[in-house]
């Protein structure tokens, strides 16, 4: 029993029940156990193949899972080794186990032999910052945390110190050498696939030479760089496995004063944004941006032409500056760059020009992307079929908030950079998106983003109108909060009143959210509600799941969340583990959910 205070002098007692098998679990057990009280490995295998859609499972594997279930279920008890059958309780334990019955697989399964431009890459922004974008400390700790999470693109800013002898990050609190050493140590702890370091370079030529020496000495054989001056095609993730590559642009020593003026001007224009809600603001809806005409306000004009991120400046003399770079940058520094950034002179749309004999990286702010997506969406996609496109947060995101990454992904942008220092729904989408393909940090882009039709047709997100498939999602039950939270965490006076928000993030036509009913005073709620989502572009869709605790007198409490790639959902009854606001998986809090697909 759980006791809760009531009106100061009184108390109420509630039964603290454990999660029990729901009706559908009991029916499945009875069906495949053929009415007996125990399920054999052969019967369990039939359940896995017929109900869970695991066509490649074998009886030996099923027997191994049975043994593992019994080991986990009864690890504190002595079990006779001769019994190899499952009880209903053990069967229920299997279904509610995130380890044994996850919603997606954890194996790399996509073709990794295509050029890098064919993949989305898990990308961080200002990776060295511990908090906000202007005054927080720099450290290698956020870099290490990002690498442990599977981030494959780390960003470093390089500035000279007052004596112009040492390369430091922007806040002057951590040395470049320290960051490089930490990158080397943790580069491949979460993924064996290539790590990209994007360098925001504000150094003079002599310091660039020192950087080159430092990089070579630190990384040694881990460092990959091309033999040719330019490449017609990027190498593949498989070819670069276990390697570190550099991406940067022409240095800014010739624009040092000009860049500083732009940055100072930008900071005067920046306005802080409010902190996110306790579980994060709703991700920005960009339907209107894709449907209205090409309209720009003053902030758009500023973002289009400013050097807000220390990136390409939209000036007519860019080519001249690049020529100076070629002539004056130390050759050992220039030769280490694998992914070269650059932007042709002229209007922003000219930056999307595809060059037949050269590949490059282009960086755009989130507002520049929104502007181009309105009238030049297909040009963006055509550019990203061969070249790399990096999207970065606008300058007003001083608190390290984030934008909706889906607009970049649906236009083929490989490096959609988010601030990993914070939390919120946009970052949850990022975490969910890169759970795909075994969480290796590289996700193959859908074929429709890489194809050109016989008459030059390119996929256009605004013209999507045909439903490909229907996803049915059933929210059965939840459990584990009483382990992960204090008994009075959600309510001082009674057990929590949980409900679930479930829906889709993807192209605008697929975005939709639903909500279950509220189950009052239950630590182990059962909803047993089903929702159907028509999907036009399931390849880019993410399943959003959030659990909240209803509070009639205040805003609802956060109780867990997760995002999962729809294309990798396993059909059947699955255990869905929940994560904190920062994306860290809880020890026990989880949902029992069902998934099925119906072709349109």
XYZ file of N, CA, C and O in Angstrom, residues 125-126 129-136 170 263 266-275 308 366 393-402 419 421-422:
148
model
N 26.302 21.091 -33.229
C 26.644 22.496 -33.470
C 27.355 23.049 -32.246
O 26.931 22.810 -31.110
N 28.458 23.794 -32.462
C 29.252 24.342 -31.352
C 29.459 23.284 -30.269
O 29.098 23.466 -29.100
N 30.625 23.775 -26.381
C 29.962 24.631 -25.398
C 29.213 23.804 -24.362
O 28.588 22.791 -24.675
N 29.245 24.280 -23.117
C 28.561 23.577 -22.030
C 27.141 24.080 -21.812
O 26.370 23.426 -21.117
N 26.786 25.238 -22.384
C 25.451 25.797 -22.154
C 25.046 26.727 -23.260
O 24.960 26.334 -24.417
N 24.777 28.005 -22.917
C 24.307 28.948 -23.918
C 25.422 29.305 -24.898
O 26.597 29.022 -24.676
N 25.036 30.009 -25.964
C 25.938 30.228 -27.086
C 26.912 31.393 -26.897
O 27.858 31.532 -27.677
N 26.695 32.221 -25.883
C 27.518 33.421 -25.746
C 28.421 33.424 -24.527
O 29.562 33.864 -24.603
N 27.921 32.954 -23.391
C 28.698 33.115 -22.159
C 29.037 31.815 -21.454
O 29.702 31.839 -20.418
N 28.602 30.677 -21.968
C 28.893 29.422 -21.284
C 30.349 29.020 -21.498
O 31.019 29.482 -22.422
N 36.211 29.505 -29.021
C 35.731 30.881 -28.965
C 35.792 31.502 -27.573
O 36.153 32.654 -27.414
N 29.976 40.046 -36.599
C 29.610 39.345 -35.379
C 29.092 40.309 -34.322
O 28.103 40.052 -33.650
N 25.752 41.373 -35.265
C 24.799 40.288 -35.060
C 24.377 40.161 -33.616
O 23.216 39.946 -33.310
N 25.342 40.347 -32.690
C 24.994 40.205 -31.284
C 24.065 41.306 -30.826
O 23.222 41.115 -29.960
N 24.199 42.496 -31.413
C 23.296 43.575 -31.043
C 21.875 43.274 -31.519
O 20.907 43.672 -30.888
N 21.775 42.552 -32.645
C 20.463 42.251 -33.187
C 19.803 41.071 -32.487
O 18.604 40.882 -32.551
N 20.636 40.215 -31.846
C 20.093 39.001 -31.277
C 19.215 39.295 -30.071
O 19.526 40.122 -29.242
N 18.144 38.541 -29.964
C 17.278 38.621 -28.806
C 17.188 37.228 -28.220
O 17.040 36.252 -28.932
N 17.290 37.149 -26.918
C 17.243 35.851 -26.276
C 15.865 35.230 -26.474
O 14.866 35.919 -26.631
N 15.828 33.906 -26.472
C 14.561 33.194 -26.587
C 14.238 32.565 -25.253
O 15.114 32.230 -24.464
N 12.971 32.405 -24.988
C 12.534 31.866 -23.703
C 12.994 30.424 -23.539
O 13.116 29.681 -24.496
N 13.243 30.049 -22.292
C 13.591 28.658 -22.026
C 12.421 27.763 -22.383
O 11.254 28.164 -22.323
N 26.723 34.835 -39.425
C 26.136 34.530 -38.122
C 26.772 33.328 -37.448
O 26.914 33.274 -36.248
N 19.228 28.125 -40.580
C 17.877 27.574 -40.659
C 16.931 28.519 -41.396
O 16.034 28.064 -42.133
N 21.826 26.456 -36.568
C 20.810 27.280 -35.901
C 21.032 28.768 -36.136
O 22.168 29.232 -36.259
N 19.943 29.523 -36.169
C 20.047 30.971 -36.327
C 20.663 31.600 -35.075
O 20.676 31.012 -33.984
N 21.150 32.825 -35.231
C 21.896 33.472 -34.169
C 21.082 33.834 -32.944
O 21.643 34.034 -31.871
N 19.762 33.928 -33.073
C 18.949 34.302 -31.916
C 18.771 33.155 -30.930
O 18.205 33.355 -29.861
N 19.254 31.960 -31.272
C 19.102 30.825 -30.356
C 20.241 30.842 -29.331
O 21.030 29.893 -29.213
N 20.295 31.939 -28.577
C 21.378 32.141 -27.615
C 21.340 31.092 -26.511
O 22.376 30.678 -25.991
N 20.157 30.626 -26.141
C 20.033 29.654 -25.051
C 20.258 28.225 -25.503
O 19.968 27.290 -24.771
N 20.766 28.039 -26.720
C 21.031 26.711 -27.285
C 19.754 25.933 -27.548
O 19.740 24.700 -27.489
N 18.663 26.652 -27.833
C 17.447 25.976 -28.281
C 17.672 25.489 -29.711
O 18.695 25.763 -30.331
N 16.697 24.772 -30.267
C 16.872 24.171 -31.581
C 15.661 24.395 -32.477
O 14.575 24.783 -32.021
N 22.081 21.982 -31.466
C 22.787 22.187 -30.202
C 22.511 21.007 -29.281
O 21.367 20.784 -28.886
N 23.581 20.740 -26.296
C 23.725 21.139 -24.901
C 22.390 21.197 -24.160
O 22.357 21.164 -22.936
N 21.293 21.327 -24.897
C 19.999 21.521 -24.256
C 19.121 20.291 -24.332
O 19.583 19.156 -24.307
